[in-house]
PDB file of C-alpha atoms in Angstrom:
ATOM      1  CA  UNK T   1       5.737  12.289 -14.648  1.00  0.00           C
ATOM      2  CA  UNK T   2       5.153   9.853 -11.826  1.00  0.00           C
ATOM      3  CA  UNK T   3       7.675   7.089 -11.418  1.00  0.00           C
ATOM      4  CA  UNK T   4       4.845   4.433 -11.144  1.00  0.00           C
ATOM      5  CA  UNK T   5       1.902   4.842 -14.102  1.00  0.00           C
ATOM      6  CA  UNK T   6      -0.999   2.377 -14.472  1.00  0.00           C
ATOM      7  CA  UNK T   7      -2.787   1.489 -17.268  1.00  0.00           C
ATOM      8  CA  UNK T   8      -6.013   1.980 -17.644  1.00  0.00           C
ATOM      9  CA  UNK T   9      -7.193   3.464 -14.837  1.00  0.00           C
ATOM     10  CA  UNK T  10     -10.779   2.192 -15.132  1.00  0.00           C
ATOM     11  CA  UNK T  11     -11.685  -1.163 -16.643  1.00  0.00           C
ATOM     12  CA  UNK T  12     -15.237  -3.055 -16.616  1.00  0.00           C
ATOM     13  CA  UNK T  13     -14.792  -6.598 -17.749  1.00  0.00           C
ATOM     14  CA  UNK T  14     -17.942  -9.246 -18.442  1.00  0.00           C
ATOM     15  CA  UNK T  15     -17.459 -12.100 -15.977  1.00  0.00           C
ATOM     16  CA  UNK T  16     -15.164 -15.186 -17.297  1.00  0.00           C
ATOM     17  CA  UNK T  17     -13.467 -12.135 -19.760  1.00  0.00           C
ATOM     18  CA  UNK T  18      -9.039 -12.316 -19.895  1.00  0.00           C
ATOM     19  CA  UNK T  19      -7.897  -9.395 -17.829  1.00  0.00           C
ATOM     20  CA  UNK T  20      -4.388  -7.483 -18.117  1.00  0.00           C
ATOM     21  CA  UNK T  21      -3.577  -4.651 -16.147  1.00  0.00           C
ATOM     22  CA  UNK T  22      -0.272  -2.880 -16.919  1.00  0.00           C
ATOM     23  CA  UNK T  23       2.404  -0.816 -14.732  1.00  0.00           C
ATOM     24  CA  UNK T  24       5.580   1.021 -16.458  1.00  0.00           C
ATOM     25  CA  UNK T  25       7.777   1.937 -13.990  1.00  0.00           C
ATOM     26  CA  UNK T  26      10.663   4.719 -14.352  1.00  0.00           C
ATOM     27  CA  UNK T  27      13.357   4.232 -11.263  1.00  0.00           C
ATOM     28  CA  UNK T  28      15.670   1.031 -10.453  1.00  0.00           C
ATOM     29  CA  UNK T  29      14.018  -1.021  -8.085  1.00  0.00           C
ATOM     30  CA  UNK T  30      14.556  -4.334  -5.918  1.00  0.00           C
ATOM     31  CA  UNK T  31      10.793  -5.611  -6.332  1.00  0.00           C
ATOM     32  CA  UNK T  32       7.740  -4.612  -7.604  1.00  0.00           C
ATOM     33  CA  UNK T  33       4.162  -5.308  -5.560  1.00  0.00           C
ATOM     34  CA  UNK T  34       1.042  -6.144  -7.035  1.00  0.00           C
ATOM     35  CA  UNK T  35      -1.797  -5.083  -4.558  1.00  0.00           C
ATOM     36  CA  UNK T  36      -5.610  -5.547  -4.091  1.00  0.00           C
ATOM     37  CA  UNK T  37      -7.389  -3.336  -2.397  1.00  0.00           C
ATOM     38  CA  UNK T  38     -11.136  -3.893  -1.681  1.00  0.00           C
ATOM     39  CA  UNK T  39     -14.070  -0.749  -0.388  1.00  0.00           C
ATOM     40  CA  UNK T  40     -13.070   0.481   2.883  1.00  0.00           C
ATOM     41  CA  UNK T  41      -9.242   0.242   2.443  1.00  0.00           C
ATOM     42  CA  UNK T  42      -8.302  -2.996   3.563  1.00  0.00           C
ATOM     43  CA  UNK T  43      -4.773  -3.837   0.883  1.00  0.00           C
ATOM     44  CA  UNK T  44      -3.757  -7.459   0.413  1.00  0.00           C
ATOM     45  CA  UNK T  45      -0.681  -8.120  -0.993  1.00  0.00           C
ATOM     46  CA  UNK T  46      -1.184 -10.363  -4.188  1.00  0.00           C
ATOM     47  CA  UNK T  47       2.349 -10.669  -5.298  1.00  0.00           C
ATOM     48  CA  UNK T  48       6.406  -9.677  -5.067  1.00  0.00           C
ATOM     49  CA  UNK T  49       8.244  -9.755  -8.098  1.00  0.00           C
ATOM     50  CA  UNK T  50      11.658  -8.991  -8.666  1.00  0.00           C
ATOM     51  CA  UNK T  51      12.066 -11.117 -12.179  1.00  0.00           C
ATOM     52  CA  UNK T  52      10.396 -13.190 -14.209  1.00  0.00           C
ATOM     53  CA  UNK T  53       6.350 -14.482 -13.660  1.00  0.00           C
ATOM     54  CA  UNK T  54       4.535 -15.748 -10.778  1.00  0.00           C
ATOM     55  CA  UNK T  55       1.001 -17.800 -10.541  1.00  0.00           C
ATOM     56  CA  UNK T  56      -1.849 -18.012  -8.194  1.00  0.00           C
ATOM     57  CA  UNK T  57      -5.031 -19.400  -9.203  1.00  0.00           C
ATOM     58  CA  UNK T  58      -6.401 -17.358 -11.403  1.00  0.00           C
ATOM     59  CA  UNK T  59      -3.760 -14.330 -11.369  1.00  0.00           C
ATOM     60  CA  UNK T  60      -0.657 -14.098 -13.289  1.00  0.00           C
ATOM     61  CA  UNK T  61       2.066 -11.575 -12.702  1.00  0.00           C
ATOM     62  CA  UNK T  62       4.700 -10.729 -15.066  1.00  0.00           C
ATOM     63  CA  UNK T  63       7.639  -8.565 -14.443  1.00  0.00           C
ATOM     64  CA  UNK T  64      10.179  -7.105 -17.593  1.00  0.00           C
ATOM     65  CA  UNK T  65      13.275  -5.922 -15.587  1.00  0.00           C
ATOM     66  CA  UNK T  66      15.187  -4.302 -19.179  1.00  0.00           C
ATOM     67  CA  UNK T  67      11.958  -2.823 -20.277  1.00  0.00           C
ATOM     68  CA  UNK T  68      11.054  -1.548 -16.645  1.00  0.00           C
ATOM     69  CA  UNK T  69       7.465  -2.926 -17.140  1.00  0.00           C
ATOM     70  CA  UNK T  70       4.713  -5.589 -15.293  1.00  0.00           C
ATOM     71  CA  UNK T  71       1.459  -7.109 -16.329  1.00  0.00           C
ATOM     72  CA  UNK T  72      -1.641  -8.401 -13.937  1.00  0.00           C
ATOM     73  CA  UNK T  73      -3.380 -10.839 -15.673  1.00  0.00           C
ATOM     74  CA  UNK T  74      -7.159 -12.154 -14.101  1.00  0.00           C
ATOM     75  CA  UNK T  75      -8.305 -15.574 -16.031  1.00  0.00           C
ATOM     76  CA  UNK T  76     -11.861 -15.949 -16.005  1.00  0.00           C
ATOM     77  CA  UNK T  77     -12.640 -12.729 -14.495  1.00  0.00           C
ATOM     78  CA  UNK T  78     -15.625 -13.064 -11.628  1.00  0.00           C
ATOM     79  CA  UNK T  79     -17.391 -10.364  -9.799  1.00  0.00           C
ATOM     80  CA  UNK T  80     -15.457 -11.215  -7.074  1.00  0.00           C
ATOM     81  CA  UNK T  81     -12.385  -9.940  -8.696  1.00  0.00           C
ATOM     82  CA  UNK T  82     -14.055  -6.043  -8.396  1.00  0.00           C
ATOM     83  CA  UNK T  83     -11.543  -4.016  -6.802  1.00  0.00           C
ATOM     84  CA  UNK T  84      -8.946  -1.263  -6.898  1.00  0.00           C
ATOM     85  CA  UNK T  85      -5.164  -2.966  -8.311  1.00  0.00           C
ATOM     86  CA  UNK T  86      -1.990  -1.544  -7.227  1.00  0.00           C
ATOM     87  CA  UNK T  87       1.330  -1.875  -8.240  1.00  0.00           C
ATOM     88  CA  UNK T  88       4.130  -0.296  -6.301  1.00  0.00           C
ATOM     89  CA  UNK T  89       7.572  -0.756  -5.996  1.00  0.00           C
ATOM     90  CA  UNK T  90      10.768  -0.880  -3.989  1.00  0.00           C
ATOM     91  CA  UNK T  91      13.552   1.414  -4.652  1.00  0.00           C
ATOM     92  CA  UNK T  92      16.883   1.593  -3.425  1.00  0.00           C
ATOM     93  CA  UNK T  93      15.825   3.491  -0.289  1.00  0.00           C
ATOM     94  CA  UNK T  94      14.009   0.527   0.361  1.00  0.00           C
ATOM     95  CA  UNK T  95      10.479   3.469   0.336  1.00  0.00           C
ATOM     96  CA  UNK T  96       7.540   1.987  -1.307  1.00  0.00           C
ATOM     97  CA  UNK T  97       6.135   4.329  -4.384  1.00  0.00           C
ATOM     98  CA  UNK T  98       2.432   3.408  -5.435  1.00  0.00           C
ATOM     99  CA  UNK T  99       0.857   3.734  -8.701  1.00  0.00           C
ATOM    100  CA  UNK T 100      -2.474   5.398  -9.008  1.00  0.00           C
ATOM    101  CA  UNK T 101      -4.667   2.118  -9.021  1.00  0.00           C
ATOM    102  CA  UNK T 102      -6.803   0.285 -11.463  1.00  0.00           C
ATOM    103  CA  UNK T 103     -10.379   0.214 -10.677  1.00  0.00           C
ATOM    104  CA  UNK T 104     -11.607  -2.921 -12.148  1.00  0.00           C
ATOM    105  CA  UNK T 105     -15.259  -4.145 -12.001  1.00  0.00           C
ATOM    106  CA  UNK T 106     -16.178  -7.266 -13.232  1.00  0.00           C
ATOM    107  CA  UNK T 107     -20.152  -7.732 -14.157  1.00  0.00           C
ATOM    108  CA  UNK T 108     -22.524 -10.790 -13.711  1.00  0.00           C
TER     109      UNK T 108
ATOM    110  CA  UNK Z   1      -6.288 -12.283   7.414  1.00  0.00           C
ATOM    111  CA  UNK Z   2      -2.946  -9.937   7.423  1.00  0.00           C
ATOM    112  CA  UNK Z   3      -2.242 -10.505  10.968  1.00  0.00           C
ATOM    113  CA  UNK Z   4      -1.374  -6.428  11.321  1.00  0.00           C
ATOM    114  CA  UNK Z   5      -4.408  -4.575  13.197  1.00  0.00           C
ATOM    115  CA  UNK Z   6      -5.178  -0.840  13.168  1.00  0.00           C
ATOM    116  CA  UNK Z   7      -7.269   1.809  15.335  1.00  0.00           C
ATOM    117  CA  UNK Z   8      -8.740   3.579  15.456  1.00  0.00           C
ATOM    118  CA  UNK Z   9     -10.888   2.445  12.505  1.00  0.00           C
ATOM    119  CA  UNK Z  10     -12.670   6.023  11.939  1.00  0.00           C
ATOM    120  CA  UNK Z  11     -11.895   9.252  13.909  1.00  0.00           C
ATOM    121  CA  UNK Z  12     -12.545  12.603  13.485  1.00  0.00           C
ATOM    122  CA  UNK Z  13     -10.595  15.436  14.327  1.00  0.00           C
ATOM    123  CA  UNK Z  14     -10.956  19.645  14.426  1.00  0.00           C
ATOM    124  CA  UNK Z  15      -7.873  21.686  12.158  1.00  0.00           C
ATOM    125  CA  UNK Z  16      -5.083  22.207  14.664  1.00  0.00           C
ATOM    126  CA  UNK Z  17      -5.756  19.457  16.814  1.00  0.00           C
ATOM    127  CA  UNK Z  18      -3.007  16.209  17.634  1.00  0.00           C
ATOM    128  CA  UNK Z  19      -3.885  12.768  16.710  1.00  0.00           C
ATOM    129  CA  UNK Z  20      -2.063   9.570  16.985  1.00  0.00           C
ATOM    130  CA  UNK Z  21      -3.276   6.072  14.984  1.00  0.00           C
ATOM    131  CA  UNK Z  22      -1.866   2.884  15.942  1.00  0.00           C
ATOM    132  CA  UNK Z  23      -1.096  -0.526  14.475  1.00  0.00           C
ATOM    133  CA  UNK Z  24      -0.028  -3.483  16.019  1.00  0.00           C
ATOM    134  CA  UNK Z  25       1.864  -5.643  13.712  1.00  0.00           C
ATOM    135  CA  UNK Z  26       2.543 -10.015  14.110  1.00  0.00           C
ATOM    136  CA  UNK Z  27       5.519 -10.735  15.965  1.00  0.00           C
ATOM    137  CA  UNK Z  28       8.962 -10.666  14.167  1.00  0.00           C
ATOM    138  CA  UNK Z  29       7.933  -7.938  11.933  1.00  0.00           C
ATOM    139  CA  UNK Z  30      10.499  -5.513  12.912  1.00  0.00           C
ATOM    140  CA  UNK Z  31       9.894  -3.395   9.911  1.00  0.00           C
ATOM    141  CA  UNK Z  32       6.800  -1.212   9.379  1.00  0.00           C
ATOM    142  CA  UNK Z  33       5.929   1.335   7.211  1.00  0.00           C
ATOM    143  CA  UNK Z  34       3.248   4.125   6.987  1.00  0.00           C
ATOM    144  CA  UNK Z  35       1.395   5.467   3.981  1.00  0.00           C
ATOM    145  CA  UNK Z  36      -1.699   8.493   3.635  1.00  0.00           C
ATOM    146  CA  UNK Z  37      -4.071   7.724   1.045  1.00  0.00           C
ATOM    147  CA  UNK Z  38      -6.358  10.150   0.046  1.00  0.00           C
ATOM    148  CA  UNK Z  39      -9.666   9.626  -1.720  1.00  0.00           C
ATOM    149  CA  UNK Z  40      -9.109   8.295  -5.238  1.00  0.00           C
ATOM    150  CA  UNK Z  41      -5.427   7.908  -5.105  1.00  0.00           C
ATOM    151  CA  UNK Z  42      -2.555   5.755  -4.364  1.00  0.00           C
ATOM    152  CA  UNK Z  43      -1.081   5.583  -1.056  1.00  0.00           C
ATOM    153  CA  UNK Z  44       2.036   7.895  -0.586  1.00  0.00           C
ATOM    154  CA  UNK Z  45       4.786   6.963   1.737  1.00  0.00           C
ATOM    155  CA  UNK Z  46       5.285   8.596   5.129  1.00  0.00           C
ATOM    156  CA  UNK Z  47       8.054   6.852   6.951  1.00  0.00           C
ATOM    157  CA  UNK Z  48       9.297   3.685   7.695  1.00  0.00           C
ATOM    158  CA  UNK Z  49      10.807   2.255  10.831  1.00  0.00           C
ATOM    159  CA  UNK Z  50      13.217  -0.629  11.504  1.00  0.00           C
ATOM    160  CA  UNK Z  51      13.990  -1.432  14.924  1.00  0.00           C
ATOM    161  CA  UNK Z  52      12.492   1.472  16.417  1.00  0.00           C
ATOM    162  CA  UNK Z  53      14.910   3.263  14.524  1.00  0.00           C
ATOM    163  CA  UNK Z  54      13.260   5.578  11.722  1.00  0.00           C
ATOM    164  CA  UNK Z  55      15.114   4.321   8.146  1.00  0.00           C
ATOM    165  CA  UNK Z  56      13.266   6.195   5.578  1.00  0.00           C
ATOM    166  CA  UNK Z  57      10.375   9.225   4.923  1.00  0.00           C
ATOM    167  CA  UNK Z  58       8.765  10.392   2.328  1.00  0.00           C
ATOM    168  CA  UNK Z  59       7.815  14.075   1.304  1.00  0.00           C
ATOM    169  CA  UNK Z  60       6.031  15.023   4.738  1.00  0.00           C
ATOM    170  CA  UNK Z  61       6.636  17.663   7.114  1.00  0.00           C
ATOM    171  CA  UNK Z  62       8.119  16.835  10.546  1.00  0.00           C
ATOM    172  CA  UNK Z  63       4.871  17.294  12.108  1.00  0.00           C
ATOM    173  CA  UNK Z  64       4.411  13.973  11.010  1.00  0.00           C
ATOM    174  CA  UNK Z  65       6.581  11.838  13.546  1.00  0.00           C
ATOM    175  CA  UNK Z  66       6.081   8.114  14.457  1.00  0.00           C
ATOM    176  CA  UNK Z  67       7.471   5.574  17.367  1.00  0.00           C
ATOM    177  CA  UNK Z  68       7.995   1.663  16.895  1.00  0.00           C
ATOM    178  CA  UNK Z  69       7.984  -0.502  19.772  1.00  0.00           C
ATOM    179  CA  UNK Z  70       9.902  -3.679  21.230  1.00  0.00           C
ATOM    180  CA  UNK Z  71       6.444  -5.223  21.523  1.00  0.00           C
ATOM    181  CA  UNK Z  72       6.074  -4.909  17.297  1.00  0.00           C
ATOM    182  CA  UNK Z  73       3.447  -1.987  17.428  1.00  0.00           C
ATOM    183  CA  UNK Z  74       3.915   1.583  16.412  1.00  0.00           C
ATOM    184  CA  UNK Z  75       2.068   4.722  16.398  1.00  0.00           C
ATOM    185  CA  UNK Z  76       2.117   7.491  13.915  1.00  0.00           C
ATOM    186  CA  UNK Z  77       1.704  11.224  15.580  1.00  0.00           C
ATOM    187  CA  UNK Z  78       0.130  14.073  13.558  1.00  0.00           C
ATOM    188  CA  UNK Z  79       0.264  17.741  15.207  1.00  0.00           C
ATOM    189  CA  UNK Z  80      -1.147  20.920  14.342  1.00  0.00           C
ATOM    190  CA  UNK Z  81      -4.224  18.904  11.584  1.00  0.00           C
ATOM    191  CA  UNK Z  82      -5.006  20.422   8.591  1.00  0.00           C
ATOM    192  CA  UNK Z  83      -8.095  19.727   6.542  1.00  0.00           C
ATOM    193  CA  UNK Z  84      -5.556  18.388   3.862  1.00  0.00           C
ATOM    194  CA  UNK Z  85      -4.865  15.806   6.256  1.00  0.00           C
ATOM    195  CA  UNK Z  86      -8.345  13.933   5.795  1.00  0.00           C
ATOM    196  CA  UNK Z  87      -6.871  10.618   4.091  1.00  0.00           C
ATOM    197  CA  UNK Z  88      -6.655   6.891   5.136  1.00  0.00           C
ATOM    198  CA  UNK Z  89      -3.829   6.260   6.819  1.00  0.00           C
ATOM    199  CA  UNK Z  90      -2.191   2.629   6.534  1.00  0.00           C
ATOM    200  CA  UNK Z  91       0.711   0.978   8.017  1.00  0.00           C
ATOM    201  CA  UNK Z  92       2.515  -2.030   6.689  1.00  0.00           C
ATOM    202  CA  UNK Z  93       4.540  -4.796   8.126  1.00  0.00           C
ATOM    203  CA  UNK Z  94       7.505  -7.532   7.159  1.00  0.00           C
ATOM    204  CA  UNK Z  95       9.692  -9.516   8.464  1.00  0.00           C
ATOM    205  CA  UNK Z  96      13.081 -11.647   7.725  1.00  0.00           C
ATOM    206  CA  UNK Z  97      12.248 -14.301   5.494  1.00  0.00           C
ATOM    207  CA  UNK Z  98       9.791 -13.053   3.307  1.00  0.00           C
ATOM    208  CA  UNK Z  99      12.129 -10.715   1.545  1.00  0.00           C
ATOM    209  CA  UNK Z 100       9.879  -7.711   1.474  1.00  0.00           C
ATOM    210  CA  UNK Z 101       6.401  -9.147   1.206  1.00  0.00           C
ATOM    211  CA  UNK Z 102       3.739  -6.381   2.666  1.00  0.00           C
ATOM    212  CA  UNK Z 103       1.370  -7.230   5.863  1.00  0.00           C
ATOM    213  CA  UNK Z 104      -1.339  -3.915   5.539  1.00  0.00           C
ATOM    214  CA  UNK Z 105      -3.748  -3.090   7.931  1.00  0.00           C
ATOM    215  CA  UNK Z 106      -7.315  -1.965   7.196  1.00  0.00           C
ATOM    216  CA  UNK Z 107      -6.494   1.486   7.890  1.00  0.00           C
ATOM    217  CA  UNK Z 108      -8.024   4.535   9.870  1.00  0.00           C
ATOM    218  CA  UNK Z 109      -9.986   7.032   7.978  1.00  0.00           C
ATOM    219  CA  UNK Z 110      -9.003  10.186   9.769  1.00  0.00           C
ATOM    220  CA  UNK Z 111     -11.420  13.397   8.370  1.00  0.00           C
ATOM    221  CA  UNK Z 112     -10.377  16.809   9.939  1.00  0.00           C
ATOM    222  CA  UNK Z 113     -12.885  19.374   9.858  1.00  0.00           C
TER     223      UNK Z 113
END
């Protein structure tokens, strides 16, 4: 069982569609990433959470510390959005374990 | 814009042969990390460094070795290739004061044939 498992791991949305992606989580950790990685590799580093929710624009990020669990949430999903969505986190030897990804495309 | 620059961007290697990838990070982030990606999967830690002291690795062999520099750049080293070392390989970069926010480069998309 991997300590980091996405759900789903493919998800086509209609543009302007509510978008959750989920990541469970099975070690202690000190944070927990959300990352966005585009074609040709480039990762951008969407959010750090170590409790509670965080907000920019039209993402929402949502961490459950007890129940070792985080949700991605797109508002008003745009092609734009298309991309892979990773969520990794921190463990106590401070080494960064990935999930597999979300593919998400988002159509016109 | 992450500020943290890689290169090569592509290169292409023969089985047995050394390569070394680079990344130059933004000043004051004394901590990078390195991560192998292969195709359709998540990255997988290599090793990180902390003021050019290694701090952490992941499951790789030693072949895999790596250098950090005053100057905020570091290199990772792979010996002896294999053709199951044809990944993307991507560093990552913080610094005090952002707790452990993430700086990635773009990567270099090393195929060993």
């Amino acid at each position: 069982k991997n300590e980091v498992e996405q759900s789903p791991q493919n998800l086509t949305a209609q543009e302007g569609e509510f978008i959750t992606i989920n990541c469970s989580y099975s070690v202690g950790i000190s944070a927990l990433h959300w990352l966005q990685q585009h074609p040709g590799g480039g990762i951008v580093s969407l959010f750090m959470l170590s409790s509670g929710k965080k907000k920019h624009g039209r993402l929402i990020a949502t961490i459950n510390i007890q129940e070792k669990h985080s949700s991605l949430h797109i508002t008003a999903s745009h092609p734009r959005d298309s991309a892979v969505y990773i969520c990794a986190v921190t463990g106590s030897a401070r080494q960064l374990t990935f999930g597999s990804g979300t593919q998400l495309t988002v159509l016109p | 814009e992450t500020g943290v620059t890689q290169s090569p961007t592509h290169l292409i290697k023969t089985r047995g042969q050394q390569v070394t990838l680079r990344c130059s990070s933004q000043s004051g982030h004394n901590t990078v990390s390195w991560y192998q990606q292969a195709l359709g999967q998540g990255p997988q830690f290599i090793f990180q460094y902390y003021r050019e002291e290694e701090n952490g690795r992941g499951n790789f062999p030693p072949r895999f070795s790596g250098l950090q520099f005053p100057n905020y750049s570091s290199e990772l080293n792979v010996n002896a290739l294999e053709l199951d070392d044809s990944a993307l390989y991507l560093c990552a970069s913080s610094y005090p004061g952002t707790g452990e926010k993430l700086f990635f480069g773009s990567g270099t998309q090393l195929s060993v044939l």
